[in-house]
Coordinates of N, CA and C in Angstrom, one line a residue:
X115 N 123.8 157.6 78.5 CA 122.8 156.6 78.8 C 122.5 155.8 77.0
X116 N 122.9 155.0 76.8 CA 122.1 154.2 75.8 C 121.7 152.9 75.9
X117 N 120.2 152.9 75.4 CA 119.4 151.3 75.6 C 119.1 151.3 74.4
X118 N 119.4 149.9 74.1 CA 119.2 149.4 72.7 C 118.3 148.0 73.0
X119 N 116.8 148.3 72.5 CA 116.4 146.9 72.6 C 116.3 146.0 71.0
X120 N 116.3 144.8 71.1 CA 116.2 143.9 70.0 C 115.4 142.9 70.4
X121 N 115.0 142.0 69.2 CA 114.2 140.7 69.7 C 112.9 141.1 69.4
X122 N 112.2 142.1 68.8 CA 110.7 141.7 68.5 C 110.8 141.2 67.4
X123 N 109.3 141.1 66.8 CA 109.1 140.5 65.6 C 107.7 140.2 66.1
X124 N 107.1 139.5 65.0 CA 105.7 138.9 64.9 C 106.1 137.1 64.7
X125 N 105.2 136.9 65.6 CA 105.1 135.5 66.4 C 103.3 135.3 66.6
X126 N 103.0 133.8 66.3 CA 101.8 133.6 66.6 C 101.5 133.4 68.0
X127 N 99.9 133.5 68.1 CA 99.6 133.3 69.6 C 100.4 132.0 70.3
X128 N 100.5 131.8 71.2 CA 101.2 131.1 72.2 C 102.5 130.5 71.9
X129 N 102.9 131.4 70.9 CA 104.6 131.1 70.7 C 105.5 132.3 71.6
X130 N 106.7 132.1 71.7 CA 107.7 132.5 72.4 C 108.5 133.8 71.6
X131 N 108.9 134.9 72.2 CA 110.2 135.8 71.9 C 111.1 135.9 73.4
X132 N 112.4 136.3 72.8 CA 113.0 137.0 74.0 C 113.6 138.2 73.3
X133 N 113.2 139.3 74.3 CA 113.8 140.6 73.9 C 115.0 141.1 74.8
X134 N 115.9 141.8 74.2 CA 117.1 142.0 74.8 C 117.0 143.6 75.0
X135 N 117.7 144.0 75.8 CA 118.2 145.5 76.5 C 119.6 145.6 76.5
X136 N 120.4 145.9 76.0 CA 121.8 146.4 76.1 C 122.3 148.1 76.3
X137 N 122.8 147.9 77.3 CA 123.1 149.1 78.2 C 124.5 149.7 78.1
X138 N 124.8 150.9 77.8 CA 126.1 151.3 77.8 C 126.5 152.1 78.5
X139 N 125.6 151.9 79.9 CA 126.3 152.9 80.9 C 127.0 152.2 82.2
X140 N 128.1 152.3 82.5 CA 128.8 151.5 83.3 C 128.4 151.3 84.8
X141 N 127.2 152.1 84.9 CA 126.6 151.6 86.4 C 125.5 150.8 86.2
X142 N 125.6 150.0 85.2 CA 124.3 149.0 85.4 C 123.9 148.2 86.3
X143 N 124.9 147.5 86.8 CA 124.9 146.8 87.9 C 123.8 147.1 89.3
X144 N 124.2 149.0 89.0 CA 123.4 149.9 90.7 C 121.9 150.3 89.6
X145 N 121.4 149.6 88.7 CA 120.6 150.4 87.7 C 119.3 149.4 88.3
X146 N 118.1 150.3 88.4 CA 116.9 149.5 88.5 C 116.4 149.4 87.2
X147 N 116.0 148.4 86.6 CA 115.9 147.8 85.2 C 114.5 147.6 85.0
X148 N 113.8 148.0 83.9 CA 112.3 147.8 83.6 C 111.7 147.4 82.3
X149 N 110.9 146.5 81.6 CA 110.3 146.8 80.8 C 109.0 147.2 81.0
X150 N 108.6 148.1 79.9 CA 107.0 148.9 79.4 C 106.7 148.3 78.4
X151 N 105.5 148.6 77.9 CA 105.0 148.5 76.6 C 103.8 149.8 76.1
X152 N 104.0 149.7 75.1 CA 102.4 150.7 74.7 C 101.6 150.3 73.2
X153 N 100.8 149.9 73.6 CA 100.2 149.3 72.3 C 99.4 150.5 71.7
X154 N 98.6 150.2 70.4 CA 98.4 151.3 69.6 C 97.5 152.2 70.4
X155 N 97.2 153.2 70.3 CA 96.3 154.1 71.1 C 96.3 153.9 72.5
X156 N 97.1 153.4 73.3 CA 96.6 153.3 74.6 C 98.2 153.7 75.2
X157 N 98.3 154.0 76.7 CA 98.9 154.5 77.5 C 100.5 153.5 77.5
X158 N 101.4 154.2 77.9 CA 102.5 153.0 78.1 C 102.4 152.6 79.8
X159 N 102.6 151.1 79.5 CA 102.3 150.5 80.6 C 103.5 149.7 81.1
X160 N 103.4 149.6 82.5 CA 104.8 148.7 82.8 C 104.8 147.2 82.7
X161 N 105.1 146.3 82.6 CA 105.5 144.9 82.4 C 106.2 144.2 83.2
X162 N 107.6 144.5 83.7 CA 108.2 143.8 84.2 C 109.5 144.9 84.9
X163 N 110.2 144.4 86.0 CA 111.3 145.4 86.8 C 112.2 144.1 87.3
X164 N 113.1 144.6 87.4 CA 114.4 144.0 88.4 C 115.1 145.0 88.7
X165 N 115.5 144.6 90.0 CA 116.0 145.6 90.9 C 117.4 145.5 90.9
X166 N 118.4 146.4 91.3 CA 119.7 146.0 91.5 C 120.1 144.6 92.0
X167 N 119.5 144.3 93.0 CA 119.5 143.2 93.9 C 118.9 142.0 93.2
X168 N 118.1 142.0 92.1 CA 118.0 140.7 91.6 C 116.0 140.4 91.7
X169 N 115.4 141.5 92.3 CA 114.1 141.4 93.1 C 113.3 141.7 91.7
X170 N 112.7 140.4 91.6 CA 111.8 140.6 90.1 C 110.2 140.9 90.3
X171 N 109.5 141.7 89.9 CA 108.1 142.1 90.0 C 107.4 142.3 88.3
X172 N 106.2 141.6 88.4 CA 105.6 141.8 87.2 C 103.7 142.2 87.1
X173 N 103.7 142.8 85.9 CA 102.3 143.3 86.1 C 101.6 141.6 86.1
X174 N 100.4 141.8 86.6 CA 99.7 140.7 86.6 C 99.1 139.9 85.3
X175 N 98.9 140.6 84.2 CA 98.3 139.9 83.1 C 99.8 139.0 82.7
X176 N 100.8 139.0 82.9 CA 102.1 138.5 82.5 C 102.7 137.7 83.2
X177 N 102.3 137.6 84.7 CA 102.6 136.9 85.3 C 102.5 135.3 84.8
X178 N 103.8 134.3 85.4 CA 103.9 133.0 84.8 C 104.1 132.9 83.3
X179 N 103.8 133.7 82.4 CA 104.2 133.9 81.3 C 105.6 134.5 80.7
X180 N 105.8 135.4 81.3 CA 107.1 136.5 81.0 C 108.0 136.2 82.1
X181 N 109.4 136.3 82.0 CA 110.6 136.1 82.7 C 111.8 137.3 82.5
X182 N 111.8 138.2 83.5 CA 112.6 139.4 83.5 C 114.1 138.7 84.1
X183 N 115.2 139.0 83.3 CA 116.6 138.8 83.9 C 117.4 139.7 83.5
X184 N 118.7 139.6 84.4 CA 120.0 140.6 83.8 C 121.1 139.9 84.0
X185 N 122.1 140.4 83.3 CA 123.5 139.9 83.2 C 124.5 141.0 83.8
X186 N 124.5 141.3 84.7 CA 125.3 143.1 85.1 C 126.8 142.9 84.2
X187 N 127.5 141.6 84.3 CA 128.5 141.6 83.6 C 128.4 141.8 82.1
X188 N 127.0 141.5 81.2 CA 127.0 142.0 79.8 C 126.7 143.1 79.9
X189 N 126.3 144.1 80.9 CA 125.2 145.2 80.5 C 123.8 145.2 79.8
X190 N 123.0 143.8 80.2 CA 122.2 143.5 79.4 C 120.8 142.9 80.5
X191 N 119.4 143.4 79.6 CA 118.6 142.7 80.5 C 117.7 142.4 79.5
X192 N 116.9 141.1 79.7 CA 115.8 140.1 78.8 C 114.5 140.2 79.4
X193 N 114.0 140.0 78.2 CA 112.4 139.6 78.6 C 112.1 138.5 77.6
X194 N 111.8 137.4 78.7 CA 111.7 136.1 77.8 C 110.3 135.8 78.2
X195 N 109.3 136.3 76.9 CA 107.9 135.8 76.8 C 107.8 134.7 76.1
X196 N 106.6 133.8 77.0 CA 106.0 132.8 76.7 C 104.7 132.8 76.5
X197 N 104.1 132.0 75.9 CA 102.2 132.0 75.4 C 101.8 133.1 75.3
X198 N 102.4 133.4 74.3 CA 101.9 135.1 73.7 C 100.8 135.0 73.2
X199 N 100.1 136.3 73.4 CA 98.7 136.5 73.0 C 98.3 137.7 72.2
X200 N 97.6 137.8 71.4 CA 97.4 138.9 70.7 C 97.2 140.4 71.3
X201 N 97.1 140.6 72.5 CA 97.0 141.8 73.4 C 98.3 141.9 73.9
X202 N 99.3 140.9 73.9 CA 100.8 141.3 74.0 C 101.2 142.2 73.0
X203 N 100.4 142.1 71.9 CA 101.1 143.3 70.8 C 101.3 144.6 71.4
X204 N 102.9 145.0 71.1 CA 103.2 146.2 71.3 C 104.4 147.1 71.1
X205 N 105.0 147.8 71.3 CA 106.4 148.3 71.3 C 106.5 148.1 72.7
X206 N 107.8 147.4 73.0 CA 108.3 147.0 74.4 C 109.4 148.1 74.7
X207 N 109.5 148.4 75.7 CA 110.5 149.6 75.9 C 111.4 149.1 77.3
X208 N 112.6 149.6 77.2 CA 113.7 148.8 78.2 C 113.7 150.0 78.7
X209 N 113.4 150.4 80.3 CA 113.9 151.7 81.2 C 114.9 151.1 82.0
X210 N 115.7 152.4 82.6 CA 116.9 152.2 83.2 C 116.6 153.5 84.0
X211 N 117.0 153.2 85.6 CA 116.9 154.3 86.5 C 118.3 154.1 87.1
X212 N 119.1 155.0 86.8 CA 120.6 155.3 87.9 C 120.8 156.5 88.3
X213 N 121.0 156.6 89.4 CA 121.1 158.0 90.0 C 120.1 158.9 90.0
X214 N 118.9 158.5 90.0 CA 117.9 159.3 89.9 C 117.2 159.6 88.7
X215 N 118.2 159.4 87.7 CA 117.4 159.7 86.4 C 117.0 158.5 85.2
X216 N 116.0 159.0 84.8 CA 115.3 157.6 84.1 C 115.7 158.1 82.7
X217 N 115.9 156.6 81.8 CA 116.3 156.6 80.8 C 115.6 155.6 80.2
X218 N 115.2 155.8 78.7 CA 114.7 154.8 78.0 C 115.0 154.3 76.5
X219 N 114.7 153.2 76.0 CA 115.5 152.7 74.7 C 114.3 153.2 73.6
X220 N 114.7 153.1 72.5 CA 113.6 153.6 71.4 C 112.6 152.4 71.1
X221 N 112.6 151.1 71.7 CA 111.5 150.5 71.9 C 111.9 149.6 70.5
X222 N 111.2 148.1 70.5 CA 110.9 147.3 69.5 C 109.6 146.7 69.6
X223 N 109.3 146.2 68.4 CA 108.1 146.2 67.8 C 107.7 144.6 68.5
X224 N 106.6 144.2 69.3 CA 106.2 142.8 69.1 C 104.7 142.9 68.7
X225 N 104.7 141.7 67.6 CA 103.2 141.6 67.3 C 102.9 140.2 67.0
X226 N 101.6 139.7 68.1 CA 101.3 138.5 67.9 C 99.9 138.2 67.3
X227 N 100.3 137.3 65.9 CA 98.8 137.2 65.4 C 98.4 135.9 65.8
X228 N 96.8 136.0 65.9 CA 96.0 134.9 66.6 C 95.5 133.7 65.7

């Protein structure tokens, strides 16, 4: 399984970014997918999750600002981020759970300037 994130970058506070995660596994449609993030000096934390059935949940601080979505035909997961804040600065990771195994991407850096 290979997960490749992209779409990170530098953005001003209040701006938007769209992260993508391309998955190589053909079982993508049966996978539980999520985004996590890790800020410098902090633990990796949950951001958002979407089940194989399309049910989405979000960490409280991103509710109403971030939207997680998936395209099973393209084996792709997205995270649309809006109203970005400096505290959203982190490396964002894609996570896939398939057949009980957990896989992580290499991460993409998001930096929000004030």
